[in-house]
mmCIF file of C-alpha atoms and ligand atoms in Angstrom:
data_model
loop_
_atom_site.group_PDB
_atom_site.id
_atom_site.type_symbol
_atom_site.label_atom_id
_atom_site.label_comp_id
_atom_site.label_asym_id
_atom_site.label_seq_id
_atom_site.Cartn_x
_atom_site.Cartn_y
_atom_site.Cartn_z
ATOM 1 C CA MET U 1 0.000 0.000 0.000
ATOM 2 C CA SER U 2 1.364 3.426 -0.886
ATOM 3 C CA THR U 3 0.829 6.224 1.582
ATOM 4 C CA THR U 4 -0.341 9.783 1.162
ATOM 5 C CA ALA U 5 1.739 12.804 2.197
ATOM 6 C CA LEU U 6 0.547 14.276 5.487
ATOM 7 C CA ARG U 7 -0.334 17.964 5.612
ATOM 8 C CA HIS U 8 -0.755 20.238 8.617
ATOM 9 C CA ASP U 9 -1.538 23.464 6.813
ATOM 10 C CA TRP U 10 -5.105 23.017 5.609
ATOM 11 C CA THR U 11 -6.951 26.280 5.005
ATOM 12 C CA LEU U 12 -10.622 26.699 5.834
ATOM 13 C CA ALA U 13 -11.314 27.453 2.155
ATOM 14 C CA GLU U 14 -9.723 24.156 1.068
ATOM 15 C CA ILE U 15 -11.783 22.222 3.602
ATOM 16 C CA GLN U 16 -14.984 23.995 2.622
ATOM 17 C CA ALA U 17 -14.192 23.194 -1.023
ATOM 18 C CA LEU U 18 -14.008 19.488 -0.127
ATOM 19 C CA TYR U 19 -17.384 19.743 1.622
ATOM 20 C CA GLY U 20 -18.716 21.460 -1.492
ATOM 21 C CA LEU U 21 -17.794 18.641 -3.878
ATOM 22 C CA SER U 22 -20.577 16.537 -5.307
ATOM 23 C CA PHE U 23 -21.224 13.614 -2.964
ATOM 24 C CA ASN U 24 -19.883 11.013 -5.389
ATOM 25 C CA ASP U 25 -16.709 12.975 -6.082
ATOM 26 C CA LEU U 26 -16.070 13.478 -2.362
ATOM 27 C CA LEU U 27 -16.610 9.802 -1.557
ATOM 28 C CA PHE U 28 -14.410 8.712 -4.451
ATOM 29 C CA GLN U 29 -11.582 10.930 -3.221
ATOM 30 C CA ALA U 30 -12.007 9.695 0.358
ATOM 31 C CA GLN U 31 -12.088 6.033 -0.767
ATOM 32 C CA THR U 32 -8.942 6.575 -2.819
ATOM 33 C CA VAL U 33 -7.103 8.039 0.173
ATOM 34 C CA HIS U 34 -8.446 5.284 2.407
ATOM 35 C CA ARG U 35 -7.303 2.496 0.076
ATOM 36 C CA ALA U 36 -3.846 4.037 -0.262
ATOM 37 C CA ASN U 37 -3.370 3.855 3.501
ATOM 38 C CA PHE U 38 -5.485 1.020 4.928
ATOM 39 C CA ASP U 39 -7.063 -2.326 4.196
ATOM 40 C CA PRO U 40 -10.472 -0.935 3.116
ATOM 41 C CA ASN U 41 -12.377 -3.866 4.632
ATOM 42 C CA GLU U 42 -10.759 -3.841 8.043
ATOM 43 C CA VAL U 43 -12.326 -2.085 11.015
ATOM 44 C CA GLN U 44 -10.670 -1.471 14.374
ATOM 45 C CA VAL U 45 -12.970 -2.397 17.235
ATOM 46 C CA SER U 46 -12.895 -0.781 20.697
ATOM 47 C CA THR U 47 -15.136 -1.309 23.717
ATOM 48 C CA LEU U 48 -16.045 1.423 26.190
ATOM 49 C CA LEU U 49 -16.586 1.194 29.922
ATOM 50 C CA SER U 50 -17.639 4.003 32.233
ATOM 51 C CA ILE U 51 -15.416 3.424 35.272
ATOM 52 C CA LYS U 52 -16.782 6.444 37.173
ATOM 53 C CA THR U 53 -20.224 7.703 36.265
ATOM 54 C CA GLY U 54 -22.037 11.017 36.746
ATOM 55 C CA ALA U 55 -21.638 13.940 39.167
ATOM 56 C CA CYS U 56 -19.186 15.687 36.844
ATOM 57 C CA PRO U 57 -18.511 19.342 37.731
ATOM 58 C CA GLU U 58 -18.226 20.364 34.049
ATOM 59 C CA ASP U 59 -21.258 21.724 32.183
ATOM 60 C CA CYS U 60 -20.895 20.174 28.696
ATOM 61 C CA GLY U 61 -24.306 20.841 27.157
ATOM 62 C CA TYR U 62 -24.605 17.408 25.548
ATOM 63 C CA CYS U 63 -23.599 15.243 28.486
ATOM 64 C CA SER U 64 -25.742 13.010 30.672
ATOM 65 C CA GLN U 65 -23.055 13.033 33.352
ATOM 66 C CA SER U 66 -22.848 16.714 34.241
ATOM 67 C CA ALA U 67 -23.998 17.387 37.829
ATOM 68 C CA ARG U 68 -25.599 20.552 36.471
ATOM 69 C CA HIS U 69 -28.172 18.744 34.324
ATOM 70 C CA GLN U 70 -31.149 16.802 35.698
ATOM 71 C CA THR U 71 -30.857 13.662 33.603
ATOM 72 C CA GLY U 72 -31.845 11.110 36.228
ATOM 73 C CA LEU U 73 -28.548 9.287 35.751
ATOM 74 C CA GLU U 74 -27.436 7.200 38.731
ATOM 75 C CA ARG U 75 -24.026 8.254 40.042
ATOM 76 C CA GLU U 76 -21.441 5.537 40.505
ATOM 77 C CA LYS U 77 -18.107 5.744 42.285
ATOM 78 C CA LEU U 78 -14.868 4.545 40.698
ATOM 79 C CA MET U 79 -15.262 0.859 39.848
ATOM 80 C CA SER U 80 -13.139 -1.799 41.535
ATOM 81 C CA LEU U 81 -10.226 -3.427 39.720
ATOM 82 C CA PRO U 82 -11.840 -6.910 39.479
ATOM 83 C CA GLU U 83 -15.015 -5.408 37.958
ATOM 84 C CA VAL U 84 -12.961 -3.610 35.320
ATOM 85 C CA VAL U 85 -10.888 -6.700 34.497
ATOM 86 C CA ALA U 86 -14.050 -8.795 34.109
ATOM 87 C CA ALA U 87 -15.533 -6.243 31.693
ATOM 88 C CA ALA U 88 -12.291 -6.080 29.690
ATOM 89 C CA GLN U 89 -12.105 -9.868 29.444
ATOM 90 C CA ALA U 90 -15.711 -9.976 28.199
ATOM 91 C CA ALA U 91 -14.888 -7.336 25.578
ATOM 92 C CA LYS U 92 -11.825 -9.285 24.475
ATOM 93 C CA ASP U 93 -13.872 -12.478 24.196
ATOM 94 C CA GLN U 94 -16.245 -10.608 21.874
ATOM 95 C CA GLY U 95 -13.390 -9.618 19.567
ATOM 96 C CA SER U 96 -12.569 -6.141 20.795
ATOM 97 C CA THR U 97 -8.890 -5.189 20.571
ATOM 98 C CA ARG U 98 -8.942 -1.969 22.599
ATOM 99 C CA PHE U 99 -10.560 -1.233 25.953
ATOM 100 C CA CYS U 100 -11.458 2.410 26.609
ATOM 101 C CA MET U 101 -12.175 3.471 30.177
ATOM 102 C CA GLY U 102 -14.001 6.757 30.742
ATOM 103 C CA ALA U 103 -14.393 8.734 33.951
ATOM 104 C CA ALA U 104 -16.684 11.714 34.525
ATOM 105 C CA TRP U 105 -14.030 13.994 35.961
ATOM 106 C CA ARG U 106 -12.897 17.516 35.173
ATOM 107 C CA ASN U 107 -9.449 16.094 35.878
ATOM 108 C CA PRO U 108 -8.212 13.105 37.876
ATOM 109 C CA THR U 109 -6.712 13.550 41.353
ATOM 110 C CA ASP U 110 -3.306 11.939 41.808
ATOM 111 C CA LYS U 111 -4.912 9.368 44.129
ATOM 112 C CA SER U 112 -7.553 8.364 41.601
ATOM 113 C CA LEU U 113 -4.880 8.250 38.903
ATOM 114 C CA ASP U 114 -3.073 5.561 40.952
ATOM 115 C CA LYS U 115 -6.199 3.405 40.751
ATOM 116 C CA VAL U 116 -6.643 3.989 37.017
ATOM 117 C CA ILE U 117 -3.000 3.026 36.474
ATOM 118 C CA ASP U 118 -3.679 -0.332 38.170
ATOM 119 C CA MET U 119 -6.603 -0.805 35.761
ATOM 120 C CA ILE U 120 -4.469 0.059 32.732
ATOM 121 C CA GLN U 121 -1.815 -2.453 33.748
ATOM 122 C CA ALA U 122 -4.390 -5.194 34.364
ATOM 123 C CA VAL U 123 -6.067 -4.614 30.971
ATOM 124 C CA ARG U 124 -2.668 -4.656 29.253
ATOM 125 C CA ASP U 125 -1.962 -7.979 30.946
ATOM 126 C CA LEU U 126 -5.015 -9.368 29.104
ATOM 127 C CA GLY U 127 -3.265 -8.462 25.833
ATOM 128 C CA MET U 128 -5.584 -5.584 24.936
ATOM 129 C CA GLU U 129 -4.697 -2.063 23.890
ATOM 130 C CA THR U 130 -5.672 0.521 26.491
ATOM 131 C CA CYS U 131 -7.320 3.915 26.217
ATOM 132 C CA VAL U 132 -8.571 6.202 28.968
ATOM 133 C CA THR U 133 -10.512 9.458 28.988
ATOM 134 C CA LEU U 134 -10.303 11.200 32.349
ATOM 135 C CA GLY U 135 -10.627 14.918 31.543
ATOM 136 C CA MET U 136 -7.767 17.414 31.751
ATOM 137 C CA LEU U 137 -4.258 16.138 32.495
ATOM 138 C CA SER U 138 -1.103 17.862 33.680
ATOM 139 C CA ALA U 139 2.247 17.110 32.066
ATOM 140 C CA GLU U 140 3.223 15.054 35.148
ATOM 141 C CA GLN U 141 0.027 13.003 35.074
ATOM 142 C CA SER U 142 0.505 12.349 31.356
ATOM 143 C CA ALA U 143 4.043 11.122 32.034
ATOM 144 C CA ARG U 144 2.752 8.751 34.733
ATOM 145 C CA LEU U 145 0.167 7.302 32.342
ATOM 146 C CA SER U 146 2.842 6.865 29.723
ATOM 147 C CA GLU U 147 5.101 5.014 32.157
ATOM 148 C CA ALA U 148 2.168 2.744 32.996
ATOM 149 C CA GLY U 149 2.074 1.736 29.331
ATOM 150 C CA LEU U 150 -1.134 3.518 28.324
ATOM 151 C CA ASP U 151 -1.605 3.322 24.545
ATOM 152 C CA TYR U 152 -4.217 6.058 23.856
ATOM 153 C CA TYR U 153 -5.714 9.067 25.614
ATOM 154 C CA ASN U 154 -9.121 10.293 24.414
ATOM 155 C CA HIS U 155 -9.801 14.002 24.716
ATOM 156 C CA ASN U 156 -12.166 15.511 22.168
ATOM 157 C CA LEU U 157 -12.130 19.053 20.850
ATOM 158 C CA ASP U 158 -15.859 18.460 20.287
ATOM 159 C CA THR U 159 -16.553 21.465 18.009
ATOM 160 C CA SER U 160 -15.015 24.628 16.556
ATOM 161 C CA ARG U 161 -13.173 27.126 18.717
ATOM 162 C CA GLU U 162 -15.852 29.714 17.803
ATOM 163 C CA PHE U 163 -18.834 27.564 18.847
ATOM 164 C CA TYR U 164 -17.142 25.966 21.875
ATOM 165 C CA GLY U 165 -18.362 28.560 24.413
ATOM 166 C CA GLN U 166 -21.977 27.844 23.516
ATOM 167 C CA VAL U 167 -21.539 24.172 24.413
ATOM 168 C CA ILE U 168 -19.255 24.299 27.472
ATOM 169 C CA SER U 169 -18.505 27.209 29.816
ATOM 170 C CA THR U 170 -16.406 25.537 32.531
ATOM 171 C CA ARG U 171 -13.256 25.151 30.439
ATOM 172 C CA THR U 172 -11.828 26.643 27.275
ATOM 173 C CA PHE U 173 -10.859 25.296 23.902
ATOM 174 C CA ASP U 174 -7.243 26.120 24.772
ATOM 175 C CA ASP U 175 -7.514 23.972 27.939
ATOM 176 C CA ARG U 176 -8.352 21.082 25.624
ATOM 177 C CA LEU U 177 -5.377 21.807 23.364
ATOM 178 C CA ASP U 178 -3.063 22.006 26.398
ATOM 179 C CA THR U 179 -4.047 18.507 27.536
ATOM 180 C CA LEU U 180 -3.586 17.147 24.015
ATOM 181 C CA GLN U 181 -0.094 18.637 23.985
ATOM 182 C CA HIS U 182 0.761 17.059 27.366
ATOM 183 C CA VAL U 183 -0.442 13.682 26.147
ATOM 184 C CA ARG U 184 1.537 13.980 22.914
ATOM 185 C CA ASP U 185 4.687 15.132 24.721
ATOM 186 C CA ALA U 186 4.442 12.119 27.033
ATOM 187 C CA GLY U 187 4.492 9.794 24.012
ATOM 188 C CA ILE U 188 0.909 8.543 24.352
ATOM 189 C CA LYS U 189 -1.156 8.155 21.173
ATOM 190 C CA VAL U 190 -3.869 10.783 20.807
ATOM 191 C CA CYS U 191 -7.570 10.071 20.254
ATOM 192 C CA SER U 192 -9.409 13.315 19.551
ATOM 193 C CA GLY U 193 -12.484 14.204 17.541
ATOM 194 C CA GLY U 194 -15.848 15.813 17.991
ATOM 195 C CA ILE U 195 -19.628 15.704 17.982
ATOM 196 C CA LEU U 196 -22.027 16.696 15.222
ATOM 197 C CA GLY U 197 -25.597 17.744 15.960
ATOM 198 C CA LEU U 198 -24.901 20.287 18.704
ATOM 199 C CA GLY U 199 -26.604 23.039 16.695
ATOM 200 C CA GLU U 200 -23.338 23.971 14.988
ATOM 201 C CA GLN U 201 -23.105 25.435 11.499
ATOM 202 C CA PRO U 202 -21.353 23.664 8.595
ATOM 203 C CA ARG U 203 -18.473 26.125 9.056
ATOM 204 C CA ASP U 204 -17.969 24.860 12.630
ATOM 205 C CA ARG U 205 -17.569 21.296 11.341
ATOM 206 C CA ALA U 206 -14.949 22.437 8.852
ATOM 207 C CA ARG U 207 -13.155 24.418 11.572
ATOM 208 C CA LEU U 208 -13.158 21.432 13.944
ATOM 209 C CA LEU U 209 -11.538 19.252 11.278
ATOM 210 C CA GLN U 210 -9.089 22.025 10.415
ATOM 211 C CA GLU U 211 -8.051 22.265 14.073
ATOM 212 C CA LEU U 212 -7.498 18.483 14.307
ATOM 213 C CA ALA U 213 -5.682 18.180 10.983
ATOM 214 C CA ASN U 214 -3.390 21.128 11.697
ATOM 215 C CA LEU U 215 -2.170 19.825 15.052
ATOM 216 C CA PRO U 216 1.603 19.237 14.883
ATOM 217 C CA GLU U 217 0.803 15.517 14.522
ATOM 218 C CA HIS U 218 -2.559 14.119 13.464
ATOM 219 C CA PRO U 219 -4.412 12.279 16.235
ATOM 220 C CA GLU U 220 -3.932 8.548 15.606
ATOM 221 C CA SER U 221 -7.646 8.134 16.252
ATOM 222 C CA VAL U 222 -10.416 10.608 15.323
ATOM 223 C CA PRO U 223 -13.846 9.799 16.770
ATOM 224 C CA ILE U 224 -16.754 11.470 14.983
ATOM 225 C CA ASN U 225 -19.789 11.304 17.262
ATOM 226 C CA GLN U 226 -23.373 12.075 16.336
ATOM 227 C CA LEU U 227 -25.083 13.646 19.337
ATOM 228 C CA VAL U 228 -27.031 11.138 21.402
ATOM 229 C CA PRO U 229 -29.769 13.439 22.689
ATOM 230 C CA VAL U 230 -30.192 12.980 26.443
ATOM 231 C CA ALA U 231 -33.360 14.306 28.117
ATOM 232 C CA GLY U 232 -32.505 16.958 30.690
ATOM 233 C CA THR U 233 -29.404 18.242 28.883
ATOM 234 C CA PRO U 234 -29.468 21.735 27.316
ATOM 235 C CA LEU U 235 -28.779 20.274 23.858
ATOM 236 C CA TYR U 236 -31.521 17.655 23.970
ATOM 237 C CA ASP U 237 -33.503 19.555 21.309
ATOM 238 C CA ALA U 238 -30.566 20.688 19.156
ATOM 239 C CA ASP U 239 -31.053 20.521 15.382
ATOM 240 C CA GLN U 240 -30.114 17.089 14.113
ATOM 241 C CA VAL U 241 -27.285 16.816 11.625
ATOM 242 C CA ASP U 242 -28.363 15.777 8.133
ATOM 243 C CA SER U 243 -27.218 12.189 7.613
ATOM 244 C CA LEU U 244 -25.416 12.932 4.335
ATOM 245 C CA ASP U 245 -23.624 15.879 5.950
ATOM 246 C CA PHE U 246 -22.460 13.454 8.642
ATOM 247 C CA VAL U 247 -21.082 11.121 5.943
ATOM 248 C CA ARG U 248 -19.385 14.096 4.278
ATOM 249 C CA THR U 249 -17.655 14.922 7.562
ATOM 250 C CA ILE U 250 -16.275 11.387 7.772
ATOM 251 C CA ALA U 251 -15.032 11.687 4.181
ATOM 252 C CA VAL U 252 -13.366 15.059 4.770
ATOM 253 C CA ALA U 253 -11.733 13.762 7.977
ATOM 254 C CA ARG U 254 -10.357 10.806 5.996
ATOM 255 C CA ILE U 255 -8.902 13.091 3.318
ATOM 256 C CA LEU U 256 -7.360 15.551 5.800
ATOM 257 C CA MET U 257 -5.907 12.850 8.087
ATOM 258 C CA PRO U 258 -5.088 9.969 5.704
ATOM 259 C CA GLN U 259 -3.317 7.710 8.199
ATOM 260 C CA SER U 260 -5.602 8.230 11.196
ATOM 261 C CA TYR U 261 -8.279 5.820 12.269
ATOM 262 C CA VAL U 262 -11.588 7.650 11.793
ATOM 263 C CA ARG U 263 -14.093 6.257 14.259
ATOM 264 C CA LEU U 264 -17.796 6.117 13.511
ATOM 265 C CA SER U 265 -18.495 6.766 17.157
ATOM 266 C CA ALA U 266 -21.641 7.583 19.217
ATOM 267 C CA GLY U 267 -25.021 7.731 17.484
ATOM 268 C CA ARG U 268 -24.972 4.429 15.587
ATOM 269 C CA THR U 269 -28.214 3.182 17.184
ATOM 270 C CA GLU U 270 -30.014 5.904 15.226
ATOM 271 C CA MET U 271 -28.263 5.057 11.944
ATOM 272 C CA GLY U 272 -29.467 2.396 9.539
ATOM 273 C CA ASP U 273 -27.111 -0.123 7.971
ATOM 274 C CA GLU U 274 -27.117 1.956 4.778
ATOM 275 C CA MET U 275 -25.844 5.077 6.506
ATOM 276 C CA GLN U 276 -23.164 3.139 8.339
ATOM 277 C CA ALA U 277 -22.163 1.519 5.046
ATOM 278 C CA LEU U 278 -21.744 4.983 3.534
ATOM 279 C CA CYS U 279 -19.598 6.007 6.515
ATOM 280 C CA PHE U 280 -17.327 2.984 5.985
ATOM 281 C CA MET U 281 -17.182 3.809 2.295
ATOM 282 C CA ALA U 282 -16.232 7.388 3.206
ATOM 283 C CA GLY U 283 -13.266 6.094 5.187
ATOM 284 C CA ALA U 284 -14.479 5.308 8.704
ATOM 285 C CA ASN U 285 -12.454 2.328 9.936
ATOM 286 C CA SER U 286 -13.120 2.075 13.637
ATOM 287 C CA ILE U 287 -16.206 1.631 15.826
ATOM 288 C CA PHE U 288 -17.247 1.144 19.423
ATOM 289 C CA TYR U 289 -18.472 -2.399 19.798
ATOM 290 C CA GLY U 290 -20.698 -3.724 22.590
ATOM 291 C CA GLU U 291 -24.169 -2.814 23.851
ATOM 292 C CA ARG U 292 -23.173 0.210 25.878
ATOM 293 C CA LEU U 293 -21.224 3.394 25.176
ATOM 294 C CA LEU U 294 -20.649 5.215 28.503
ATOM 295 C CA THR U 295 -24.198 5.864 29.718
ATOM 296 C CA THR U 296 -26.216 5.334 26.536
ATOM 297 C CA ASP U 297 -26.929 2.416 24.236
ATOM 298 C CA ASN U 298 -24.853 1.207 21.308
ATOM 299 C CA PRO U 299 -26.068 -1.403 18.775
ATOM 300 C CA GLU U 300 -26.262 -4.999 20.003
ATOM 301 C CA ALA U 301 -23.102 -6.996 19.276
ATOM 302 C CA ASP U 302 -25.184 -9.420 17.193
ATOM 303 C CA GLN U 303 -26.468 -6.604 15.022
ATOM 304 C CA ASP U 304 -22.907 -5.412 14.371
ATOM 305 C CA ARG U 305 -21.773 -8.920 13.491
ATOM 306 C CA GLN U 306 -24.563 -9.081 10.924
ATOM 307 C CA LEU U 307 -23.617 -5.661 9.580
ATOM 308 C CA PHE U 308 -19.971 -6.721 9.193
ATOM 309 C CA ASP U 309 -21.136 -9.900 7.424
ATOM 310 C CA ARG U 310 -23.416 -7.980 5.064
ATOM 311 C CA LEU U 311 -20.615 -5.580 4.161
ATOM 312 C CA GLY U 312 -17.788 -8.123 4.057
ATOM 313 C CA LEU U 313 -15.891 -6.255 6.777
ATOM 314 C CA HIS U 314 -13.595 -7.853 9.299
ATOM 315 C CA SER U 315 -12.232 -6.651 12.613
ATOM 316 C CA GLN U 316 -8.576 -5.815 13.019
ATOM 317 C CA ALA U 317 -7.993 -8.704 15.431
ATOM 318 C CA GLU U 318 -6.365 -11.809 13.993
ATOM 319 C CA PRO U 319 -9.163 -14.381 13.532
ATOM 320 C CA THR U 320 -7.139 -16.873 15.585
ATOM 321 C CA SER U 321 -6.749 -14.552 18.548
ATOM 322 C CA VAL U 322 -10.455 -14.049 19.194
ATOM 323 C CA SER U 323 -13.195 -16.417 20.271
ATOM 324 C CA ALA U 324 -15.692 -18.044 17.923
ATOM 325 C CA ALA U 325 -18.245 -15.426 18.975
ATOM 326 C CA ALA U 326 -16.024 -12.561 17.870
ATOM 327 C CA VAL U 327 -16.800 -10.007 15.209
ATOM 328 C CA THR U 328 -16.031 -11.551 11.826
HETATM 329 N N1 SAM B 401 -14.915 13.670 31.122
HETATM 330 C C1 SAM B 401 -14.008 13.391 30.096
HETATM 331 C C2 SAM B 401 -13.992 14.436 29.022
HETATM 332 O O1 SAM B 401 -15.003 15.092 28.808
HETATM 333 O O2 SAM B 401 -12.971 14.594 28.388
HETATM 334 C C3 SAM B 401 -14.196 12.033 29.466
HETATM 335 C C4 SAM B 401 -15.572 11.473 29.211
HETATM 336 S S1 SAM B 401 -16.578 12.336 28.032
HETATM 337 C C5 SAM B 401 -18.125 11.558 28.244
HETATM 338 C C6 SAM B 401 -15.954 11.783 26.460
HETATM 339 C C7 SAM B 401 -16.565 12.345 25.205
HETATM 340 O O3 SAM B 401 -17.819 11.722 24.936
HETATM 341 C C8 SAM B 401 -16.905 13.812 25.153
HETATM 342 O O4 SAM B 401 -15.800 14.599 24.878
HETATM 343 C C9 SAM B 401 -17.902 13.887 24.007
HETATM 344 O O5 SAM B 401 -17.229 14.130 22.784
HETATM 345 C C10 SAM B 401 -18.522 12.498 23.995
HETATM 346 N N2 SAM B 401 -19.944 12.547 24.397
HETATM 347 C C11 SAM B 401 -20.415 12.749 25.645
HETATM 348 N N3 SAM B 401 -21.764 12.749 25.654
HETATM 349 C C12 SAM B 401 -22.159 12.562 24.372
HETATM 350 C C13 SAM B 401 -23.436 12.475 23.745
HETATM 351 N N4 SAM B 401 -24.564 12.611 24.429
HETATM 352 N N5 SAM B 401 -23.472 12.243 22.419
HETATM 353 C C14 SAM B 401 -22.322 12.109 21.709
HETATM 354 N N6 SAM B 401 -21.106 12.189 22.249
HETATM 355 C C15 SAM B 401 -21.009 12.417 23.568
HETATM 356 C C1 DTB B 402 -15.836 9.462 22.036
HETATM 357 O O1 DTB B 402 -15.489 10.261 21.151
HETATM 358 N N1 DTB B 402 -17.040 8.984 22.192
HETATM 359 C C2 DTB B 402 -17.118 8.104 23.332
HETATM 360 C C3 DTB B 402 -15.654 8.073 23.826
HETATM 361 N N2 DTB B 402 -15.009 8.987 22.946
HETATM 362 C C4 DTB B 402 -15.335 8.292 25.224
HETATM 363 C C5 DTB B 402 -18.150 8.513 24.309
HETATM 364 C C6 DTB B 402 -19.526 8.592 23.709
HETATM 365 C C7 DTB B 402 -20.486 8.900 24.808
HETATM 366 C C8 DTB B 402 -21.904 8.881 24.325
HETATM 367 C C9 DTB B 402 -22.845 9.243 25.389
HETATM 368 C C10 DTB B 402 -22.844 8.314 26.575
HETATM 369 O O2 DTB B 402 -22.928 7.077 26.404
HETATM 370 O O3 DTB B 402 -22.860 8.835 27.704
HETATM 371 FE FE1 SF4 B 403 -17.937 15.755 32.423
HETATM 372 FE FE2 SF4 B 403 -16.789 14.706 30.231
HETATM 373 FE FE3 SF4 B 403 -19.474 14.808 30.483
HETATM 374 FE FE4 SF4 B 403 -18.138 17.060 30.102
HETATM 375 S S1 SF4 B 403 -18.263 15.322 28.675
HETATM 376 S S2 SF4 B 403 -19.777 16.740 31.623
HETATM 377 S S3 SF4 B 403 -16.273 16.649 31.238
HETATM 378 S S4 SF4 B 403 -18.088 13.616 31.736
#
């Protein structure tokens, strides 16, 4: 497979021009880039677990876990190590290659970080890749996670710099960039993307992708979430994103960041097989697998197995290293 040159100087006009292509031309370009860099029928499969749920001091307008929104979500303290290991083993048995642990924190305390580090080491011992998303990190905390062998840190930019303040007021866009820099400097792989359907304008989507693509290094993983509307959150009634505009965003992300995994992330329960097929055609090559995201539902594992079968897709795991029940 040949590879495509990586750029970090995309202009907004260039990105808007990609969005403005006819749908077929955009998807053809995205498919071409995808095929030059990846096996087009292979999908990386991660499983999520919420290790600490709810009561978050941040006010992200989309999130079920903010203490400021009345969403009826039950709060749960940090899970125990054996509970986490059991969930990771179950995910591995289903064919997942990466285990992503999320905590509803503004930032971890050093004491809670000790406990998360034990979890990371135990999940690594199962032979899985590890990812955590714990909120803001200092340079020192990032270095500790790196020493523990953490593979990925998830920290989304979510939307454009210009629209950010209308979604979250308790931290700034630059706070997000600072954490991404700490993670990168510590040598951990970066997972960073955003959410569509927050009421943003098409320009905000282009600006989000511009921000991600013009980081000094592209995030290795770029999750594109469709808002899962949660009753009680300020963005529950936000305008939905048009499904073809969502597919276009996947395609533009693929073109801007040719060697990154683009994850078709939250929102799949609302998407039909046809829309997901278009997203894979546009260059998405990663999903969350398993019935639960953090606090909301994801498609049943069975349904995803059928989807992979229908599309002739296979998971990144070696067929011999996963159980008979694994994703094909
Ligand atoms: N508290 C940490 C943080 O915000 O960085 C980690 C957990 S947070 C739930 C991880 C990401 O999930 C958010 O950045 C956001 O992009 C995504 N997310 C949260 N709620 C969502 C929703 N209702 N629909 C789609 N994506 C959502
Ligand atoms: C990401 O971009 N999406 C995931 C993961 N990274 C942490 C989270 C999706 C959360 C969807 C809403 C919920 O289940 O609470
Ligand atoms: Fe807290 Fe993360 Fe939810 Fe924001 S997205 S409220 S930081 S858990």
